[in-house]
Amino acid sequence: MKSLRELYVEELKDLYSAENQILKALPRMMRAASDRDLQRAFSQHEKQTQRQVKRLERIFKQLGESPRGKKCKGMEGLLEEGKELIQERPEPEVLDAGLIAAAQRVEHYEIAGYGTVRTYARQLGEEEHASLLQETLDEEGETDKKLTALAESSINIEAEQADDDGESMGGNGRSGSGGRGRAGARGRRKTASAAR
Ligand SMILES: [Fe+2]
């Protein structure tokens, strides 16, 4: 790499790979979520991400470059952590809080990446690119704020109370109640997904 322009193209490829990985991960996160508002937030972000991919493709077309040829390993790692969380099968309310944490890491990674390429575009005199990238950057920022609001208004609170729910459902008996509480939570989760 010999110039800022080449670095710009490399960073754009990285983001293109990141967005496409996110597109594959979002349906999984949506299925794992129990909270309706969180499911909706993931589904809205999936549609938004499709438009963000299109914006990047427009930029690559103008540059006469291919968007392919790079795998964003940072995003791969972040999404892998989200996958691991789901596989650990936490209480549904706790999983929702954890999914927000994973999604916000993804958003912050993207915010860093888009902020950088937007600044490079300006430096390189690519004003149209800069405004397209700024649009995406704004959307990522809004998604991040929306997730914070969901966490603070309800999901973290429900996660904190998840254990209490299990206790009350399990009735008495210290050793048995945890297990039954867990089963109860799973049952609720099944109902939630069946209702979709
Ligand atoms: Fe994105």
Coordinates of N, CA, C and O and ligand atoms in Angstrom, one line a residue:
M1 N 0.8 -1.2 0.0 CA 0.0 0.0 0.0 C 0.9 1.2 0.0 O 1.7 1.4 0.9
K2 N 0.6 2.1 -1.0 CA 1.5 3.2 -1.1 C 0.8 4.6 -0.9 O 1.5 5.6 -0.9
S3 N -0.5 4.6 -0.7 CA -1.1 5.9 -0.6 C -2.4 5.8 0.3 O -2.9 4.7 0.6
L4 N -2.8 7.0 0.7 CA -4.1 7.1 1.5 C -5.2 6.5 0.7 O -6.1 5.8 1.2
R5 N -5.2 6.7 -0.6 CA -6.3 6.2 -1.5 C -6.3 4.6 -1.4 O -7.4 4.1 -1.3
E6 N -5.2 4.0 -1.4 CA -5.2 2.5 -1.4 C -5.6 2.1 0.0 O -6.4 1.1 0.1
L7 N -5.2 2.8 1.0 CA -5.7 2.4 2.4 C -7.2 2.6 2.5 O -7.9 1.8 3.1
Y8 N -7.7 3.7 1.9 CA -9.1 4.0 1.8 C -9.9 2.8 1.2 O -10.8 2.3 1.8
V9 N -9.4 2.3 0.1 CA -10.1 1.1 -0.5 C -10.0 -0.1 0.4 O -11.0 -0.8 0.5
E10 N -8.9 -0.3 1.0 CA -8.7 -1.5 1.9 C -9.7 -1.4 3.1 O -10.3 -2.4 3.5
E11 N -9.8 -0.2 3.6 CA -10.7 0.0 4.8 C -12.2 -0.2 4.3 O -13.0 -0.7 5.1
L12 N -12.5 0.3 3.1 CA -13.9 0.1 2.6 C -14.2 -1.4 2.4 O -15.3 -1.9 2.7
K13 N -13.2 -2.2 1.9 CA -13.3 -3.6 1.8 C -13.6 -4.3 3.1 O -14.4 -5.2 3.2
D14 N -12.9 -3.8 4.1 CA -13.0 -4.4 5.4 C -14.5 -4.2 5.9 O -15.1 -5.1 6.4
L15 N -15.0 -3.0 5.7 CA -16.4 -2.7 6.1 C -17.4 -3.5 5.3 O -18.4 -3.9 5.8
Y16 N -17.1 -3.6 4.0 CA -18.0 -4.4 3.2 C -18.1 -5.8 3.7 O -19.2 -6.4 3.8
S17 N -17.0 -6.4 4.0 CA -16.9 -7.8 4.6 C -17.7 -7.8 6.0 O -18.5 -8.7 6.2
A18 N -17.4 -6.8 6.8 CA -18.1 -6.7 8.1 C -19.6 -6.6 8.0 O -20.3 -7.4 8.6
E19 N -20.1 -5.8 7.1 CA -21.5 -5.6 6.9 C -22.2 -6.9 6.4 O -23.2 -7.3 6.9
N20 N -21.5 -7.6 5.5 CA -22.1 -8.9 5.0 C -22.1 -10.0 6.1 O -23.0 -10.8 6.2
Q21 N -21.1 -9.9 7.0 CA -21.1 -10.9 8.1 C -22.2 -10.5 9.0 O -22.9 -11.4 9.6
I22 N -22.5 -9.3 9.3 CA -23.6 -8.8 10.1 C -24.9 -9.3 9.6 O -25.8 -9.7 10.3
L23 N -25.0 -9.1 8.3 CA -26.3 -9.6 7.6 C -26.6 -11.0 7.9 O -27.7 -11.4 8.0
K24 N -25.6 -11.8 7.9 CA -25.8 -13.3 8.2 C -26.1 -13.5 9.7 O -26.8 -14.5 10.0
A25 N -25.5 -12.7 10.5 CA -25.6 -12.9 12.0 C -27.0 -12.4 12.5 O -27.5 -13.0 13.5
L26 N -27.5 -11.4 11.9 CA -28.7 -10.7 12.5 C -29.9 -11.7 12.7 O -30.6 -11.6 13.7
P27 N -30.2 -12.5 11.7 CA -31.3 -13.4 11.8 C -31.2 -14.3 13.0 O -32.1 -14.6 13.8
R28 N -29.9 -14.8 13.3 CA -29.6 -15.6 14.4 C -29.9 -14.9 15.7 O -30.4 -15.4 16.7
M29 N -29.4 -13.6 15.8 CA -29.6 -12.8 17.0 C -31.1 -12.5 17.2 O -31.6 -12.5 18.3
M30 N -31.8 -12.3 16.1 CA -33.3 -12.1 16.2 C -34.0 -13.3 16.8 O -34.9 -13.2 17.6
R31 N -33.6 -14.5 16.3 CA -34.2 -15.7 16.8 C -33.9 -16.0 18.3 O -34.7 -16.5 19.0
A32 N -32.7 -15.6 18.7 CA -32.3 -15.8 20.1 C -32.9 -14.8 21.0 O -33.1 -15.1 22.2
A33 N -33.4 -13.7 20.5 CA -33.9 -12.6 21.4 C -35.4 -13.0 21.8 O -36.1 -13.6 21.0
S34 N -35.7 -12.7 23.1 CA -37.1 -12.9 23.5 C -37.9 -11.7 23.6 O -39.1 -11.7 23.3
D35 N -37.3 -10.5 23.8 CA -38.0 -9.3 23.9 C -38.4 -8.8 22.6 O -37.6 -8.7 21.6
R36 N -39.7 -8.5 22.5 CA -40.3 -8.0 21.2 C -39.6 -6.8 20.6 O -39.3 -6.7 19.4
D37 N -39.3 -5.8 21.5 CA -38.7 -4.6 21.0 C -37.3 -4.9 20.5 O -36.8 -4.3 19.5
L38 N -36.6 -5.8 21.2 CA -35.2 -6.1 20.7 C -35.3 -6.9 19.4 O -34.5 -6.6 18.5
Q39 N -36.2 -7.8 19.3 CA -36.4 -8.5 18.0 C -36.6 -7.5 16.9 O -36.0 -7.6 15.8
R40 N -37.5 -6.5 17.1 CA -37.8 -5.5 16.2 C -36.6 -4.7 15.8 O -36.3 -4.3 14.7
A41 N -35.8 -4.3 16.8 CA -34.6 -3.5 16.6 C -33.6 -4.3 15.7 O -33.0 -3.7 14.8
F42 N -33.5 -5.6 15.9 CA -32.6 -6.4 15.1 C -33.1 -6.5 13.7 O -32.3 -6.4 12.7
S43 N -34.4 -6.6 13.5 CA -35.0 -6.8 12.2 C -34.9 -5.4 11.4 O -34.6 -5.4 10.2
Q44 N -35.1 -4.3 12.1 CA -34.9 -3.0 11.5 C -33.5 -2.8 11.1 O -33.2 -2.3 10.0
H45 N -32.6 -3.2 11.9 CA -31.2 -3.0 11.6 C -30.7 -3.9 10.4 O -29.8 -3.5 9.7
E46 N -31.4 -5.0 10.3 CA -31.1 -5.9 9.1 C -31.4 -5.2 7.8 O -30.6 -5.1 6.9
K47 N -32.6 -4.5 7.8 CA -33.0 -3.8 6.6 C -32.0 -2.6 6.3 O -31.6 -2.3 5.2
Q48 N -31.7 -1.9 7.4 CA -30.8 -0.8 7.3 C -29.4 -1.3 6.8 O -28.8 -0.6 6.0
T49 N -29.0 -2.4 7.3 CA -27.7 -3.0 6.9 C -27.7 -3.3 5.4 O -26.7 -3.1 4.7
Q50 N -28.8 -3.8 4.9 CA -28.9 -4.0 3.4 C -28.6 -2.7 2.6 O -28.0 -2.7 1.6
R51 N -29.2 -1.6 3.1 CA -29.0 -0.3 2.4 C -27.6 0.1 2.6 O -27.0 0.8 1.7
Q52 N -27.0 -0.2 3.7 CA -25.6 0.2 3.9 C -24.6 -0.5 3.0 O -23.7 0.1 2.5
V53 N -24.9 -1.8 2.7 CA -24.1 -2.6 1.8 C -24.3 -1.9 0.4 O -23.3 -1.8 -0.3
K54 N -25.5 -1.5 0.0 CA -25.7 -0.9 -1.3 C -24.9 0.4 -1.4 O -24.3 0.7 -2.5
R55 N -24.8 1.2 -0.3 CA -24.1 2.4 -0.4 C -22.6 2.1 -0.6 O -22.0 2.8 -1.4
L56 N -22.1 1.1 0.0 CA -20.7 0.7 -0.2 C -20.5 0.3 -1.6 O -19.5 0.6 -2.3
E57 N -21.4 -0.5 -2.2 CA -21.3 -0.9 -3.6 C -21.3 0.2 -4.5 O -20.5 0.2 -5.5
R58 N -22.1 1.3 -4.2 CA -22.1 2.5 -5.1 C -20.7 3.1 -5.1 O -20.2 3.6 -6.1
I59 N -20.1 3.2 -3.9 CA -18.8 3.8 -3.8 C -17.7 3.0 -4.6 O -16.9 3.5 -5.3
F60 N -17.8 1.7 -4.4 CA -16.8 0.8 -5.1 C -17.0 1.0 -6.6 O -16.0 1.0 -7.4
K61 N -18.2 1.1 -7.1 CA -18.5 1.3 -8.5 C -17.8 2.6 -9.0 O -17.1 2.6 -10.0
Q62 N -18.0 3.6 -8.2 CA -17.4 4.9 -8.6 C -15.9 4.8 -8.6 O -15.2 5.5 -9.4
L63 N -15.3 4.0 -7.7 CA -13.9 3.9 -7.6 C -13.3 3.0 -8.7 O -12.1 2.9 -8.9
G64 N -14.2 2.2 -9.3 CA -13.8 1.2 -10.3 C -13.0 0.0 -9.6 O -12.1 -0.6 -10.2
E65 N -13.4 -0.3 -8.4 CA -12.8 -1.3 -7.6 C -13.8 -2.4 -7.2 O -15.0 -2.1 -7.1
S66 N -13.3 -3.6 -7.0 CA -14.1 -4.7 -6.5 C -14.2 -4.6 -4.9 O -13.3 -4.3 -4.3
P67 N -15.5 -4.8 -4.4 CA -15.6 -4.7 -2.9 C -15.1 -6.0 -2.3 O -15.0 -6.1 -1.0
R68 N -14.8 -7.0 -3.0 CA -14.4 -8.3 -2.5 C -12.9 -8.4 -2.2 O -12.2 -7.6 -2.6
G69 N -12.6 -9.6 -1.6 CA -11.2 -9.9 -1.5 C -10.6 -9.6 -0.1 O -9.4 -9.7 0.1
K70 N -11.5 -9.3 0.9 CA -11.0 -9.1 2.2 C -12.0 -9.6 3.3 O -13.2 -9.5 3.1
K71 N -11.4 -10.3 4.3 CA -12.3 -10.8 5.3 C -12.0 -9.9 6.6 O -10.9 -9.9 7.1
C72 N -13.1 -9.3 7.1 CA -12.9 -8.6 8.4 C -12.8 -9.5 9.6 O -13.8 -10.0 10.0
K73 N -11.6 -9.7 10.0 CA -11.4 -10.7 11.1 C -11.9 -10.1 12.5 O -12.3 -10.9 13.4
G74 N -11.9 -8.8 12.6 CA -12.4 -8.2 13.8 C -13.8 -8.5 14.0 O -14.3 -8.9 15.1
M75 N -14.6 -8.3 12.9 CA -16.0 -8.5 13.0 C -16.3 -10.0 13.2 O -17.2 -10.4 13.9
E76 N -15.5 -10.8 12.5 CA -15.7 -12.3 12.7 C -15.6 -12.7 14.2 O -16.4 -13.4 14.7
G77 N -14.6 -12.1 14.9 CA -14.4 -12.4 16.3 C -15.5 -11.9 17.1 O -16.0 -12.6 18.0
L78 N -16.0 -10.6 16.8 CA -17.1 -10.1 17.6 C -18.4 -10.9 17.5 O -19.1 -11.2 18.5
L79 N -18.6 -11.4 16.2 CA -19.8 -12.1 16.0 C -19.7 -13.5 16.6 O -20.7 -14.1 17.1
E80 N -18.5 -14.1 16.6 CA -18.3 -15.4 17.2 C -18.6 -15.3 18.7 O -19.1 -16.3 19.3
E81 N -18.2 -14.2 19.4 CA -18.5 -14.1 20.8 C -20.0 -14.1 21.0 O -20.5 -14.6 22.0
G82 N -20.8 -13.4 20.1 CA -22.2 -13.4 20.2 C -22.8 -14.8 20.1 O -23.7 -15.2 20.9
K83 N -22.2 -15.6 19.2 CA -22.6 -16.9 19.0 C -22.4 -17.8 20.2 O -23.2 -18.6 20.6
E84 N -21.2 -17.6 20.8 CA -20.9 -18.4 22.0 C -21.8 -18.1 23.2 O -22.3 -19.0 23.9
L85 N -22.2 -16.8 23.3 CA -23.2 -16.4 24.3 C -24.5 -17.2 24.1 O -25.0 -17.7 25.1
I86 N -25.0 -17.2 22.9 CA -26.2 -17.9 22.6 C -26.1 -19.4 23.0 O -27.0 -20.0 23.6
Q87 N -25.0 -20.0 22.6 CA -24.7 -21.4 22.9 C -24.7 -21.7 24.4 O -24.9 -22.9 24.8
E88 N -24.3 -20.8 25.2 CA -24.3 -21.0 26.6 C -25.7 -21.1 27.2 O -25.8 -21.4 28.4
R89 N -26.7 -20.8 26.5 CA -28.1 -20.8 26.9 C -28.4 -20.2 28.2 O -28.8 -20.8 29.2
P90 N -28.1 -18.9 28.3 CA -28.4 -18.2 29.6 C -30.0 -18.0 29.7 O -30.7 -18.3 28.8
E91 N -30.4 -17.6 30.9 CA -31.8 -17.3 31.0 C -32.2 -16.3 29.9 O -31.4 -15.4 29.6
P92 N -33.4 -16.4 29.4 CA -33.8 -15.6 28.2 C -33.6 -14.1 28.5 O -33.1 -13.4 27.6
E93 N -34.0 -13.6 29.7 CA -33.8 -12.2 29.9 C -32.3 -11.8 30.0 O -32.0 -10.7 29.6
V94 N -31.5 -12.7 30.5 CA -30.1 -12.4 30.6 C -29.5 -12.5 29.2 O -28.6 -11.6 28.8
L95 N -30.0 -13.4 28.4 CA -29.5 -13.5 27.0 C -29.8 -12.2 26.3 O -29.0 -11.7 25.5
D96 N -31.0 -11.7 26.5 CA -31.4 -10.4 25.8 C -30.4 -9.3 26.2 O -29.9 -8.6 25.3
A97 N -30.0 -9.2 27.4 CA -29.1 -8.2 27.9 C -27.7 -8.4 27.2 O -27.0 -7.5 26.7
G98 N -27.3 -9.7 27.1 CA -26.0 -10.1 26.5 C -26.0 -9.8 25.0 O -25.0 -9.4 24.4
L99 N -27.2 -10.0 24.4 CA -27.3 -9.7 22.9 C -27.1 -8.3 22.6 O -26.5 -7.9 21.7
I100 N -27.6 -7.4 23.5 CA -27.5 -6.0 23.4 C -26.0 -5.6 23.5 O -25.4 -4.9 22.7
A101 N -25.3 -6.2 24.5 CA -23.9 -6.0 24.7 C -23.1 -6.4 23.4 O -22.2 -5.6 23.0
A102 N -23.4 -7.5 22.9 CA -22.7 -8.0 21.6 C -23.0 -7.1 20.5 O -22.1 -6.7 19.7
A103 N -24.3 -6.7 20.3 CA -24.7 -5.8 19.2 C -24.0 -4.4 19.3 O -23.6 -3.8 18.3
Q104 N -23.9 -3.9 20.6 CA -23.3 -2.6 20.7 C -21.8 -2.6 20.4 O -21.2 -1.7 19.9
R105 N -21.1 -3.8 20.7 CA -19.7 -3.9 20.3 C -19.6 -3.8 18.8 O -18.7 -3.2 18.3
V106 N -20.5 -4.5 18.1 CA -20.5 -4.5 16.7 C -20.7 -3.0 16.2 O -20.0 -2.6 15.3
E107 N -21.7 -2.3 16.8 CA -21.9 -1.0 16.3 C -20.7 -0.1 16.6 O -20.4 0.7 15.7
H108 N -20.1 -0.2 17.7 CA -18.9 0.6 18.0 C -17.8 0.4 17.0 O -17.1 1.3 16.6
Y109 N -17.6 -0.9 16.7 CA -16.6 -1.3 15.7 C -16.9 -0.6 14.3 O -16.0 0.0 13.7
E110 N -18.2 -0.6 13.9 CA -18.6 0.0 12.7 C -18.4 1.5 12.7 O -18.0 2.1 11.8
I111 N -18.8 2.1 13.9 CA -18.7 3.5 14.0 C -17.2 4.0 13.8 O -16.9 4.9 13.1
A112 N -16.3 3.2 14.4 CA -14.9 3.5 14.2 C -14.5 3.4 12.8 O -13.8 4.3 12.2
G113 N -14.9 2.4 12.1 CA -14.5 2.1 10.7 C -15.1 3.2 9.8 O -14.4 3.7 8.9
Y114 N -16.4 3.5 10.0 CA -17.1 4.5 9.1 C -16.6 5.9 9.4 O -16.4 6.7 8.4
G115 N -16.3 6.2 10.6 CA -15.7 7.5 10.9 C -14.4 7.7 10.2 O -14.1 8.8 9.6
T116 N -13.6 6.7 10.2 CA -12.3 6.7 9.5 C -12.4 6.9 8.0 O -11.8 7.8 7.4
V117 N -13.2 6.0 7.3 CA -13.4 6.2 5.9 C -14.0 7.5 5.4 O -13.7 8.0 4.4
R118 N -15.0 7.9 6.3 CA -15.6 9.2 6.0 C -14.5 10.3 5.9 O -14.5 11.2 5.1
T119 N -13.6 10.3 6.9 CA -12.6 11.3 7.0 C -11.6 11.2 5.9 O -11.2 12.2 5.3
Y120 N -11.2 9.9 5.5 CA -10.4 9.7 4.3 C -11.0 10.3 3.1 O -10.4 10.9 2.2
A121 N -12.3 10.0 2.9 CA -13.1 10.4 1.7 C -13.0 12.0 1.6 O -12.7 12.5 0.5
R122 N -13.2 12.6 2.7 CA -13.1 14.1 2.7 C -11.7 14.5 2.3 O -11.5 15.4 1.4
Q123 N -10.7 13.9 2.9 CA -9.3 14.2 2.6 C -8.9 14.0 1.1 O -8.2 14.8 0.5
L124 N -9.6 13.0 0.5 CA -9.3 12.7 -0.9 C -10.2 13.4 -1.8 O -10.1 13.2 -3.0
G125 N -11.0 14.3 -1.3 CA -11.8 15.1 -2.2 C -13.0 14.4 -2.7 O -13.7 14.8 -3.7
E126 N -13.4 13.2 -2.1 CA -14.5 12.4 -2.5 C -15.7 12.8 -1.7 O -16.2 12.1 -0.8
E127 N -16.3 14.0 -2.0 CA -17.4 14.5 -1.2 C -18.6 13.7 -1.2 O -19.3 13.5 -0.2
E128 N -18.9 13.1 -2.4 CA -20.1 12.3 -2.5 C -20.0 11.0 -1.6 O -20.9 10.6 -0.9
H129 N -18.8 10.4 -1.7 CA -18.6 9.3 -0.8 C -18.7 9.7 0.7 O -19.3 8.9 1.5
A130 N -18.1 10.8 1.0 CA -18.1 11.3 2.4 C -19.6 11.4 2.9 O -19.9 11.0 4.0
S131 N -20.5 11.9 2.0 CA -21.8 12.1 2.6 C -22.6 10.7 2.6 O -23.4 10.5 3.6
L132 N -22.3 9.8 1.7 CA -22.9 8.5 1.8 C -22.4 7.8 3.1 O -23.2 7.1 3.8
L133 N -21.1 7.9 3.4 CA -20.5 7.2 4.5 C -21.0 7.9 5.8 O -21.3 7.2 6.8
Q134 N -21.3 9.2 5.8 CA -21.8 9.9 6.9 C -23.2 9.4 7.2 O -23.6 9.2 8.4
E135 N -24.0 9.2 6.2 CA -25.4 8.6 6.4 C -25.3 7.3 7.2 O -26.1 7.1 8.1
T136 N -24.4 6.4 6.7 CA -24.3 5.1 7.4 C -23.8 5.4 8.9 O -24.3 4.7 9.8
L137 N -22.8 6.2 9.0 CA -22.3 6.5 10.3 C -23.4 7.0 11.3 O -23.5 6.5 12.4
D138 N -24.3 7.9 10.8 CA -25.4 8.4 11.6 C -26.3 7.2 12.0 O -26.8 7.2 13.1
E139 N -26.6 6.3 11.0 CA -27.5 5.2 11.3 C -26.9 4.3 12.4 O -27.6 3.8 13.3
E140 N -25.6 4.0 12.3 CA -25.0 3.2 13.3 C -25.1 3.8 14.7 O -25.3 3.1 15.7
G141 N -24.9 5.1 14.7 CA -25.0 5.9 16.0 C -26.4 5.8 16.6 O -26.5 5.6 17.8
E142 N -27.4 5.9 15.7 CA -28.8 5.8 16.1 C -29.1 4.4 16.7 O -29.8 4.3 17.7
T143 N -28.6 3.4 16.0 CA -28.8 2.0 16.4 C -28.2 1.8 17.8 O -28.8 1.2 18.7
D144 N -27.0 2.3 18.0 CA -26.3 2.2 19.3 C -27.1 2.9 20.4 O -27.3 2.3 21.5
K145 N -27.7 4.1 20.1 CA -28.5 4.8 21.1 C -29.8 4.0 21.4 O -30.2 4.0 22.6
K146 N -30.4 3.5 20.4 CA -31.6 2.7 20.6 C -31.4 1.5 21.5 O -32.2 1.2 22.3
L147 N -30.2 0.8 21.3 CA -29.9 -0.3 22.1 C -29.7 0.1 23.5 O -30.1 -0.6 24.5
T148 N -29.0 1.2 23.7 CA -28.8 1.7 25.1 C -30.2 2.0 25.8 O -30.4 1.6 26.9
A149 N -31.1 2.6 25.0 CA -32.4 2.9 25.6 C -33.1 1.7 26.0 O -33.8 1.6 27.0
L150 N -33.1 0.7 25.1 CA -33.8 -0.6 25.4 C -33.2 -1.3 26.6 O -34.0 -1.8 27.5
A151 N -31.9 -1.2 26.7 CA -31.2 -1.9 27.9 C -31.6 -1.1 29.2 O -32.0 -1.8 30.1
E152 N -31.6 0.2 29.1 CA -31.8 0.9 30.3 C -33.3 1.0 30.7 O -33.6 1.0 31.9
S153 N -34.2 1.0 29.8 CA -35.6 1.1 30.1 C -36.2 -0.2 30.6 O -37.1 -0.2 31.4
S154 N -35.7 -1.3 30.0 CA -36.4 -2.6 30.4 C -35.5 -3.8 30.5 O -35.5 -4.5 31.5
I155 N -34.7 -4.0 29.5 CA -34.0 -5.3 29.3 C -33.0 -5.6 30.5 O -33.0 -6.7 31.0
N156 N -32.2 -4.6 30.9 CA -31.3 -4.9 32.0 C -32.0 -5.1 33.3 O -31.6 -5.9 34.1
I157 N -33.2 -4.5 33.4 CA -33.9 -4.6 34.6 C -34.5 -6.0 34.7 O -34.5 -6.7 35.7
E158 N -35.1 -6.5 33.6 CA -35.6 -7.8 33.5 C -34.5 -8.9 33.8 O -34.7 -9.9 34.4
A159 N -33.3 -8.6 33.2 CA -32.2 -9.5 33.4 C -31.8 -9.6 34.9 O -31.5 -10.7 35.4
E160 N -31.9 -8.4 35.5 CA -31.5 -8.4 37.0 C -32.5 -9.3 37.8 O -32.2 -9.9 38.7
Q161 N -33.8 -9.3 37.3 CA -34.8 -10.0 38.1 C -35.0 -11.4 37.6 O -35.8 -12.2 38.2
A162 N -34.3 -11.8 36.6 CA -34.5 -13.2 36.0 C -34.4 -14.3 37.0 O -35.1 -15.2 37.1
D163 N -33.4 -14.1 37.9 CA -33.1 -15.1 38.9 C -34.3 -15.2 39.9 O -34.7 -16.3 40.3
D164 N -34.9 -14.1 40.3 CA -36.0 -14.0 41.2 C -37.2 -14.8 40.6 O -37.9 -15.5 41.3
D165 N -37.4 -14.6 39.3 CA -38.5 -15.3 38.6 C -38.4 -16.8 38.8 O -39.3 -17.5 39.1
G166 N -37.2 -17.3 38.6 CA -36.9 -18.7 38.6 C -37.2 -19.2 40.0 O -37.9 -20.3 40.2
E167 N -36.8 -18.5 41.0 CA -37.1 -18.9 42.4 C -38.5 -19.0 42.7 O -39.0 -20.0 43.2
S168 N -39.3 -18.0 42.3 CA -40.7 -18.0 42.6 C -41.5 -19.1 41.9 O -42.4 -19.7 42.4
M169 N -41.0 -19.4 40.7 CA -41.7 -20.4 39.9 C -41.3 -21.8 40.4 O -42.2 -22.7 40.4
G170 N -40.1 -21.9 40.9 CA -39.7 -23.2 41.4 C -40.3 -23.6 42.7 O -40.3 -24.8 43.1
G171 N -40.8 -22.7 43.4 CA -41.4 -22.9 44.7 C -40.3 -23.1 45.8 O -39.4 -22.3 45.8
N172 N -40.4 -24.1 46.6 CA -39.4 -24.2 47.7 C -38.3 -25.1 47.3 O -38.2 -25.6 46.2
G173 N -37.5 -25.5 48.3 CA -36.4 -26.4 48.0 C -35.3 -25.8 47.2 O -35.5 -25.4 46.1
R174 N -34.1 -25.6 47.9 CA -33.1 -24.9 47.3 C -32.5 -25.5 46.0 O -32.3 -24.9 45.0
S175 N -32.3 -26.9 46.1 CA -31.6 -27.5 45.0 C -32.5 -27.7 43.8 O -32.0 -27.5 42.7
G176 N -33.7 -28.0 44.0 CA -34.6 -28.3 42.9 C -35.2 -27.0 42.2 O -35.4 -27.0 41.0
S177 N -35.3 -26.0 43.0 CA -36.0 -24.8 42.4 C -35.3 -24.1 41.3 O -35.9 -23.7 40.3
G178 N -33.9 -24.2 41.4 CA -33.2 -23.6 40.3 C -33.5 -24.3 38.9 O -33.7 -23.6 38.0
G179 N -33.5 -25.6 39.0 CA -33.7 -26.4 37.8 C -35.1 -26.1 37.2 O -35.2 -25.9 36.1
R180 N -36.1 -26.1 38.1 CA -37.4 -25.9 37.6 C -37.6 -24.5 37.1 O -38.3 -24.3 36.2
G181 N -37.0 -23.6 37.8 CA -37.1 -22.2 37.4 C -36.5 -22.0 36.0 O -37.1 -21.4 35.1
R182 N -35.5 -22.7 35.8 CA -34.8 -22.6 34.4 C -35.8 -23.2 33.4 O -35.9 -22.6 32.3
A183 N -36.4 -24.3 33.7 CA -37.3 -25.0 32.8 C -38.5 -24.0 32.5 O -38.9 -23.9 31.3
G184 N -38.9 -23.3 33.5 CA -40.0 -22.4 33.4 C -39.6 -21.3 32.4 O -40.4 -20.9 31.5
A185 N -38.4 -20.8 32.6 CA -38.0 -19.7 31.7 C -37.9 -20.2 30.3 O -38.3 -19.5 29.3
R186 N -37.4 -21.4 30.1 CA -37.3 -22.0 28.7 C -38.7 -22.1 28.1 O -38.9 -21.8 27.0
G187 N -39.6 -22.5 29.0 CA -41.0 -22.6 28.5 C -41.5 -21.3 28.0 O -42.1 -21.2 26.9
R188 N -41.3 -20.3 28.8 CA -41.8 -18.9 28.4 C -41.1 -18.5 27.1 O -41.7 -17.9 26.2
R189 N -39.9 -18.9 26.9 CA -39.1 -18.5 25.7 C -39.7 -19.2 24.5 O -39.9 -18.6 23.5
K190 N -40.1 -20.5 24.7 CA -40.7 -21.2 23.6 C -42.0 -20.5 23.2 O -42.3 -20.4 22.0
T191 N -42.8 -20.2 24.2 CA -44.1 -19.5 23.9 C -43.8 -18.2 23.1 O -44.5 -18.0 22.1
A192 N -42.8 -17.5 23.5 CA -42.5 -16.2 22.8 C -42.1 -16.5 21.4 O -42.6 -15.8 20.5
S193 N -41.3 -17.5 21.1 CA -40.9 -17.7 19.7 C -42.0 -18.3 18.9 O -42.2 -18.1 17.7
A194 N -42.9 -19.1 19.6 CA -44.0 -19.7 18.8 C -45.0 -18.6 18.4 O -45.7 -18.8 17.4
A195 N -45.1 -17.6 19.2 CA -46.1 -16.5 18.9 C -45.6 -15.7 17.7 O -46.5 -15.0 17.1
R196 N -44.4 -15.8 17.3 CA -43.9 -14.9 16.2 C -44.4 -15.4 14.9 O -44.5 -16.6 14.7
Ligands
FE1 FE -23.7 -1.4 9.5

